[in-house]
mmCIF file of C-alpha atoms and ligand atoms in Angstrom:
data_model
loop_
_atom_site.group_PDB
_atom_site.id
_atom_site.type_symbol
_atom_site.label_atom_id
_atom_site.label_comp_id
_atom_site.label_asym_id
_atom_site.label_seq_id
_atom_site.Cartn_x
_atom_site.Cartn_y
_atom_site.Cartn_z
ATOM 1 C CA MET K 1 -25.322 -28.199 -7.695
ATOM 2 C CA ASN K 2 -26.327 -27.162 -4.191
ATOM 3 C CA VAL K 3 -28.285 -24.001 -4.983
ATOM 4 C CA GLU K 4 -29.291 -23.551 -1.343
ATOM 5 C CA LEU K 5 -25.666 -23.248 -0.321
ATOM 6 C CA LEU K 6 -25.233 -20.465 -2.885
ATOM 7 C CA THR K 7 -28.430 -18.615 -2.041
ATOM 8 C CA GLY K 8 -28.413 -19.235 1.722
ATOM 9 C CA THR K 9 -24.828 -18.497 2.739
ATOM 10 C CA ARG K 10 -24.722 -15.160 4.485
ATOM 11 C CA ALA K 11 -22.920 -13.100 7.093
ATOM 12 C CA VAL K 12 -23.094 -14.801 10.504
ATOM 13 C CA ARG K 13 -22.262 -12.721 13.549
ATOM 14 C CA LYS K 14 -24.639 -13.271 16.500
ATOM 15 C CA GLY K 15 -25.072 -16.879 15.312
ATOM 16 C CA LEU K 16 -21.392 -17.724 15.921
ATOM 17 C CA ASP K 17 -20.877 -20.220 18.750
ATOM 18 C CA LEU K 18 -18.085 -18.636 20.778
ATOM 19 C CA THR K 19 -17.713 -21.654 23.083
ATOM 20 C CA ARG K 20 -17.578 -24.676 20.756
ATOM 21 C CA PRO K 21 -14.079 -25.393 19.420
ATOM 22 C CA VAL K 22 -13.369 -25.599 15.696
ATOM 23 C CA SER K 23 -10.711 -28.151 14.782
ATOM 24 C CA ASP K 24 -7.637 -27.448 12.670
ATOM 25 C CA ALA K 25 -8.755 -30.323 10.405
ATOM 26 C CA GLU K 26 -12.099 -28.646 9.695
ATOM 27 C CA LEU K 27 -10.370 -25.376 8.815
ATOM 28 C CA ALA K 28 -7.742 -27.111 6.678
ATOM 29 C CA ALA K 29 -10.450 -28.956 4.711
ATOM 30 C CA CYS K 30 -12.183 -25.638 3.938
ATOM 31 C CA LEU K 31 -8.916 -23.970 2.937
ATOM 32 C CA ASP K 32 -8.295 -26.876 0.542
ATOM 33 C CA ILE K 33 -11.576 -25.939 -1.141
ATOM 34 C CA ALA K 34 -10.864 -22.192 -1.111
ATOM 35 C CA VAL K 35 -7.706 -22.627 -3.196
ATOM 36 C CA HIS K 36 -9.758 -23.963 -6.105
ATOM 37 C CA ALA K 37 -10.926 -20.410 -6.891
ATOM 38 C CA PRO K 38 -9.982 -18.731 -10.167
ATOM 39 C CA SER K 39 -7.323 -16.014 -10.388
ATOM 40 C CA GLY K 40 -5.801 -13.912 -13.187
ATOM 41 C CA SER K 41 -3.281 -16.025 -15.165
ATOM 42 C CA ASN K 42 -3.851 -18.671 -12.483
ATOM 43 C CA ARG K 43 -1.445 -16.752 -10.212
ATOM 44 C CA GLN K 44 -3.087 -18.119 -7.056
ATOM 45 C CA PRO K 45 -1.975 -15.081 -5.035
ATOM 46 C CA TRP K 46 -3.824 -16.126 -1.866
ATOM 47 C CA ARG K 47 -2.096 -16.679 1.419
ATOM 48 C CA PHE K 48 -3.984 -17.476 4.625
ATOM 49 C CA VAL K 49 -3.095 -16.859 8.237
ATOM 50 C CA VAL K 50 -5.197 -18.856 10.697
ATOM 51 C CA VAL K 51 -5.183 -17.161 14.078
ATOM 52 C CA ARG K 52 -5.942 -19.371 17.093
ATOM 53 C CA ASP K 53 -3.828 -17.838 19.849
ATOM 54 C CA GLY K 54 -5.969 -16.020 22.437
ATOM 55 C CA GLY K 55 -3.561 -13.098 22.850
ATOM 56 C CA LEU K 56 -3.277 -12.523 19.107
ATOM 57 C CA LYS K 57 -7.044 -12.759 18.633
ATOM 58 C CA ALA K 58 -7.616 -10.249 21.434
ATOM 59 C CA ALA K 59 -5.131 -7.807 19.921
ATOM 60 C CA ILE K 60 -6.661 -8.141 16.437
ATOM 61 C CA GLY K 61 -10.125 -7.828 17.998
ATOM 62 C CA GLU K 62 -9.120 -4.505 19.508
ATOM 63 C CA TYR K 63 -7.887 -3.165 16.168
ATOM 64 C CA TYR K 64 -11.103 -4.442 14.567
ATOM 65 C CA ARG K 65 -13.246 -2.706 17.183
ATOM 66 C CA LYS K 66 -11.480 0.608 16.597
ATOM 67 C CA GLY K 67 -11.683 0.198 12.805
ATOM 68 C CA PHE K 68 -15.383 -0.633 13.000
ATOM 69 C CA ALA K 69 -16.102 2.416 15.171
ATOM 70 C CA ALA K 70 -14.178 4.704 12.820
ATOM 71 C CA ASN K 71 -16.104 3.274 9.875
ATOM 72 C CA LEU K 72 -19.427 4.094 11.520
ATOM 73 C CA SER K 73 -18.650 7.599 12.656
ATOM 74 C CA GLY K 74 -20.387 10.283 10.638
ATOM 75 C CA ARG K 75 -22.663 7.811 8.811
ATOM 76 C CA THR K 76 -26.433 7.869 9.050
ATOM 77 C CA PRO K 77 -27.669 4.300 8.501
ATOM 78 C CA ARG K 78 -30.775 3.560 6.445
ATOM 79 C CA PRO K 79 -33.566 1.976 8.533
ATOM 80 C CA ASP K 80 -33.010 -1.386 6.817
ATOM 81 C CA GLN K 81 -29.345 -1.272 7.863
ATOM 82 C CA LEU K 82 -30.035 -0.975 11.606
ATOM 83 C CA ALA K 83 -30.248 -4.742 12.293
ATOM 84 C CA ASP K 84 -26.967 -5.334 10.459
ATOM 85 C CA LEU K 85 -25.373 -2.540 12.462
ATOM 86 C CA GLY K 86 -26.490 -4.164 15.719
ATOM 87 C CA SER K 87 -25.001 -7.484 14.726
ATOM 88 C CA GLY K 88 -21.950 -5.674 13.371
ATOM 89 C CA GLN K 89 -21.427 -4.071 16.769
ATOM 90 C CA TYR K 90 -21.875 -7.476 18.438
ATOM 91 C CA LEU K 91 -19.125 -8.915 16.250
ATOM 92 C CA ALA K 92 -16.885 -5.924 16.950
ATOM 93 C CA ASP K 93 -17.362 -6.496 20.680
ATOM 94 C CA HIS K 94 -16.621 -10.243 20.462
ATOM 95 C CA LEU K 95 -14.222 -10.761 17.565
ATOM 96 C CA GLY K 96 -11.363 -11.731 19.857
ATOM 97 C CA GLU K 97 -13.502 -14.535 21.382
ATOM 98 C CA VAL K 98 -14.329 -16.275 18.101
ATOM 99 C CA PRO K 99 -12.641 -19.734 17.942
ATOM 100 C CA ALA K 100 -10.670 -18.951 14.788
ATOM 101 C CA LEU K 101 -9.873 -15.941 12.660
ATOM 102 C CA ILE K 102 -8.768 -16.497 9.076
ATOM 103 C CA LEU K 103 -6.898 -13.579 7.570
ATOM 104 C CA VAL K 104 -6.916 -13.757 3.777
ATOM 105 C CA CYS K 105 -3.954 -12.061 2.139
ATOM 106 C CA SER K 106 -2.885 -11.511 -1.451
ATOM 107 C CA LEU K 107 0.701 -11.360 -2.661
ATOM 108 C CA GLY K 108 1.586 -7.844 -3.802
ATOM 109 C CA ARG K 109 0.443 -4.319 -3.020
ATOM 110 C CA LEU K 110 -1.281 -2.012 -5.479
ATOM 111 C CA PRO K 111 0.128 1.490 -5.953
ATOM 112 C CA ALA K 112 -2.443 4.172 -5.025
ATOM 113 C CA ASP K 113 -2.715 5.229 -8.699
ATOM 114 C CA ALA K 114 -3.160 1.718 -10.134
ATOM 115 C CA PRO K 115 -5.340 1.800 -13.294
ATOM 116 C CA PRO K 116 -8.781 0.103 -13.200
ATOM 117 C CA LEU K 117 -7.618 -2.975 -15.105
ATOM 118 C CA ARG K 118 -4.889 -3.627 -12.560
ATOM 119 C CA GLN K 119 -7.245 -3.055 -9.659
ATOM 120 C CA ALA K 120 -9.778 -5.459 -11.173
ATOM 121 C CA SER K 121 -7.102 -8.087 -11.718
ATOM 122 C CA PHE K 122 -5.703 -7.677 -8.194
ATOM 123 C CA TYR K 123 -8.938 -7.785 -6.220
ATOM 124 C CA GLY K 124 -10.688 -10.046 -8.719
ATOM 125 C CA SER K 125 -7.979 -12.625 -8.144
ATOM 126 C CA ILE K 126 -8.537 -12.870 -4.420
ATOM 127 C CA TYR K 127 -12.213 -12.343 -3.512
ATOM 128 C CA PRO K 128 -13.392 -15.503 -5.335
ATOM 129 C CA ALA K 129 -11.151 -17.456 -2.933
ATOM 130 C CA VAL K 130 -12.691 -15.641 0.031
ATOM 131 C CA TRP K 131 -16.201 -16.549 -1.101
ATOM 132 C CA ASN K 132 -15.150 -20.149 -1.885
ATOM 133 C CA LEU K 133 -13.874 -20.340 1.668
ATOM 134 C CA GLN K 134 -17.123 -18.973 3.101
ATOM 135 C CA LEU K 135 -19.162 -21.450 1.062
ATOM 136 C CA ALA K 136 -16.949 -24.349 2.162
ATOM 137 C CA LEU K 137 -17.255 -23.298 5.806
ATOM 138 C CA ARG K 138 -21.032 -23.059 5.508
ATOM 139 C CA ALA K 139 -21.213 -26.482 3.828
ATOM 140 C CA LYS K 140 -19.483 -27.919 6.901
ATOM 141 C CA GLY K 141 -21.837 -26.225 9.367
ATOM 142 C CA LEU K 142 -19.522 -23.336 10.173
ATOM 143 C CA GLY K 143 -20.440 -19.659 10.001
ATOM 144 C CA SER K 144 -18.320 -16.703 8.938
ATOM 145 C CA THR K 145 -18.558 -13.074 7.856
ATOM 146 C CA MET K 146 -16.404 -11.332 5.323
ATOM 147 C CA THR K 147 -14.937 -8.347 7.165
ATOM 148 C CA THR K 148 -12.576 -5.540 6.276
ATOM 149 C CA ALA K 149 -12.943 -3.153 9.240
ATOM 150 C CA HIS K 150 -9.536 -4.015 10.693
ATOM 151 C CA LEU K 151 -7.806 -2.782 7.525
ATOM 152 C CA ALA K 152 -7.526 0.712 9.000
ATOM 153 C CA TYR K 153 -4.886 -1.004 11.150
ATOM 154 C CA GLU K 154 -3.466 -3.287 8.454
ATOM 155 C CA ARG K 155 0.125 -2.318 9.230
ATOM 156 C CA GLU K 156 -0.281 -2.999 12.957
ATOM 157 C CA VAL K 157 -1.853 -6.412 12.285
ATOM 158 C CA ALA K 158 0.919 -7.195 9.779
ATOM 159 C CA GLU K 159 3.510 -6.502 12.471
ATOM 160 C CA LEU K 160 1.624 -8.608 14.983
ATOM 161 C CA LEU K 161 1.578 -11.637 12.648
ATOM 162 C CA GLY K 162 4.930 -11.167 10.890
ATOM 163 C CA ILE K 163 3.348 -10.371 7.512
ATOM 164 C CA PRO K 164 5.681 -8.398 5.164
ATOM 165 C CA PHE K 165 3.494 -5.297 4.720
ATOM 166 C CA ASP K 166 5.129 -3.966 1.544
ATOM 167 C CA GLU K 167 4.805 -7.275 -0.298
ATOM 168 C CA VAL K 168 1.516 -8.668 0.967
ATOM 169 C CA SER K 169 -1.964 -7.078 1.166
ATOM 170 C CA GLN K 170 -4.567 -8.170 3.662
ATOM 171 C CA VAL K 171 -7.979 -8.294 1.991
ATOM 172 C CA ALA K 172 -10.425 -9.938 4.400
ATOM 173 C CA LEU K 173 -10.662 -11.218 7.939
ATOM 174 C CA LEU K 174 -13.112 -14.066 8.529
ATOM 175 C CA PRO K 175 -14.271 -14.896 12.046
ATOM 176 C CA VAL K 176 -15.094 -18.622 11.978
ATOM 177 C CA ALA K 177 -17.206 -20.652 14.399
ATOM 178 C CA HIS K 178 -19.823 -23.360 14.502
ATOM 179 C CA LEU K 179 -23.354 -22.061 14.072
ATOM 180 C CA LEU K 180 -25.328 -21.757 17.282
ATOM 181 C CA PRO K 181 -28.155 -24.328 17.393
ATOM 182 C CA GLY K 182 -31.271 -22.961 15.701
ATOM 183 C CA ARG K 183 -29.331 -20.124 14.146
ATOM 184 C CA ALA K 184 -29.396 -21.392 10.573
ATOM 185 C CA ALA K 185 -29.771 -17.963 9.073
ATOM 186 C CA ALA K 186 -32.832 -16.770 7.190
ATOM 187 C CA PRO K 187 -32.198 -16.324 3.474
ATOM 188 C CA PRO K 188 -30.358 -13.097 2.681
ATOM 189 C CA ARG K 189 -32.392 -10.097 1.534
ATOM 190 C CA ARG K 190 -31.499 -9.352 -2.058
ATOM 191 C CA THR K 191 -33.027 -7.310 -4.862
ATOM 192 C CA PRO K 192 -34.338 -9.736 -7.511
ATOM 193 C CA ALA K 193 -32.031 -10.108 -10.492
ATOM 194 C CA ALA K 194 -34.797 -8.953 -12.837
ATOM 195 C CA GLU K 195 -34.637 -5.506 -11.199
ATOM 196 C CA VAL K 196 -30.909 -5.082 -11.699
ATOM 197 C CA THR K 197 -30.433 -6.635 -15.131
ATOM 198 C CA GLY K 198 -30.551 -4.965 -18.516
ATOM 199 C CA TRP K 199 -30.827 -7.112 -21.631
ATOM 200 C CA ASP K 200 -28.924 -5.814 -24.661
ATOM 201 C CA GLY K 201 -28.352 -2.504 -22.852
ATOM 202 C CA TRP K 202 -28.420 -0.656 -19.544
ATOM 203 C CA VAL K 203 -32.174 -0.010 -19.504
ATOM 204 C CA GLY K 204 -33.713 -1.964 -16.638
ATOM 205 C CA ALA K 205 -30.421 -2.375 -14.786
ATOM 206 C CA GLU K 206 -30.778 0.760 -12.628
ATOM 207 C CA GLY K 207 -32.185 -1.260 -9.734
ATOM 208 C CA VAL K 208 -33.056 0.326 -6.430
ATOM 209 C CA ARG K 209 -30.241 2.674 -5.443
ATOM 210 C CA GLY K 210 -29.329 2.668 -1.716
HETATM 211 C C1 FMN J 1 -16.086 -6.133 0.825
HETATM 212 C C2 FMN J 1 -16.911 -6.446 2.067
HETATM 213 C C3 FMN J 1 -16.532 -5.916 3.285
HETATM 214 C C4 FMN J 1 -17.275 -6.194 4.448
HETATM 215 N N1 FMN J 1 -16.835 -5.714 5.657
HETATM 216 C C5 FMN J 1 -17.534 -6.036 6.775
HETATM 217 C C6 FMN J 1 -17.040 -5.637 8.061
HETATM 218 O O1 FMN J 1 -15.986 -5.030 8.191
HETATM 219 N N2 FMN J 1 -17.767 -5.992 9.148
HETATM 220 C C7 FMN J 1 -18.930 -6.717 9.058
HETATM 221 O O2 FMN J 1 -19.538 -7.008 10.102
HETATM 222 N N3 FMN J 1 -19.412 -7.112 7.855
HETATM 223 C C8 FMN J 1 -18.722 -6.801 6.728
HETATM 224 N N4 FMN J 1 -19.159 -7.246 5.504
HETATM 225 C C9 FMN J 1 -20.369 -8.112 5.436
HETATM 226 C C10 FMN J 1 -21.556 -7.389 4.829
HETATM 227 O O3 FMN J 1 -22.087 -6.496 5.772
HETATM 228 C C11 FMN J 1 -22.582 -8.458 4.422
HETATM 229 O O4 FMN J 1 -21.991 -9.291 3.457
HETATM 230 C C12 FMN J 1 -23.824 -7.819 3.827
HETATM 231 O O5 FMN J 1 -24.461 -6.968 4.761
HETATM 232 C C13 FMN J 1 -24.829 -8.902 3.416
HETATM 233 O O6 FMN J 1 -25.170 -9.657 4.542
HETATM 234 P P1 FMN J 1 -26.098 -10.961 4.406
HETATM 235 O O7 FMN J 1 -25.389 -11.873 3.454
HETATM 236 O O8 FMN J 1 -26.169 -11.522 5.795
HETATM 237 O O9 FMN J 1 -27.415 -10.509 3.875
HETATM 238 C C14 FMN J 1 -18.428 -7.003 4.359
HETATM 239 C C15 FMN J 1 -18.802 -7.546 3.121
HETATM 240 C C16 FMN J 1 -18.051 -7.292 1.981
HETATM 241 C C17 FMN J 1 -18.452 -7.933 0.677
#
């Protein structure tokens, strides 16, 4: 097992090469890996929309930028979040220039009052495929970031791409590009498992609350 792929794959924003093309074949190979993810009752609810067209990417980029700004407003970031916010803003300013955007969708739409079990089954059946896709991209030298900021404009993006809004939920938008030379990311900062794990009970699992 490639442990480094699992521990080293992280959000890439400033490290995305906006000028080097990414081939359809590279993306298709990664999508072939993504679909091996688990899902409830093996429903395989994932659907992918690969966006290459410059006009579509620019329009989605604009919705993303507005969604990102709305997300930030009224929030006071912790000091350790400032670097991520800077790179987040960079991505928001350049999303439309990234060689490919992959919009991950899931068949169905949860009612607002869906019980926890249904929510877990719905989202738990799609995010493993998103992470599989990110790992596959990274294994092939491509960078990506899981993003959701455009979802404030999910309906507008659905119209733009011909996605039936009432029947299909968008869950993540991945900007995809080759990694800039020398931008193999430093390992992600994570709280050690020992600090967030209780054995035979909750005690010890409190971790460091943000
Ligand atoms: C559910 C979810 C939503 C996210 N949405 C965004 C987003 O809209 N924009 C963004 O730049 N990053 C987004 N991220 C990426 C996180 O900021 C990133 O995974 C986290 O900061 C860890 O980064 P690292 O792996 O580089 O340490 C999202 C991640 C998750 C899991």
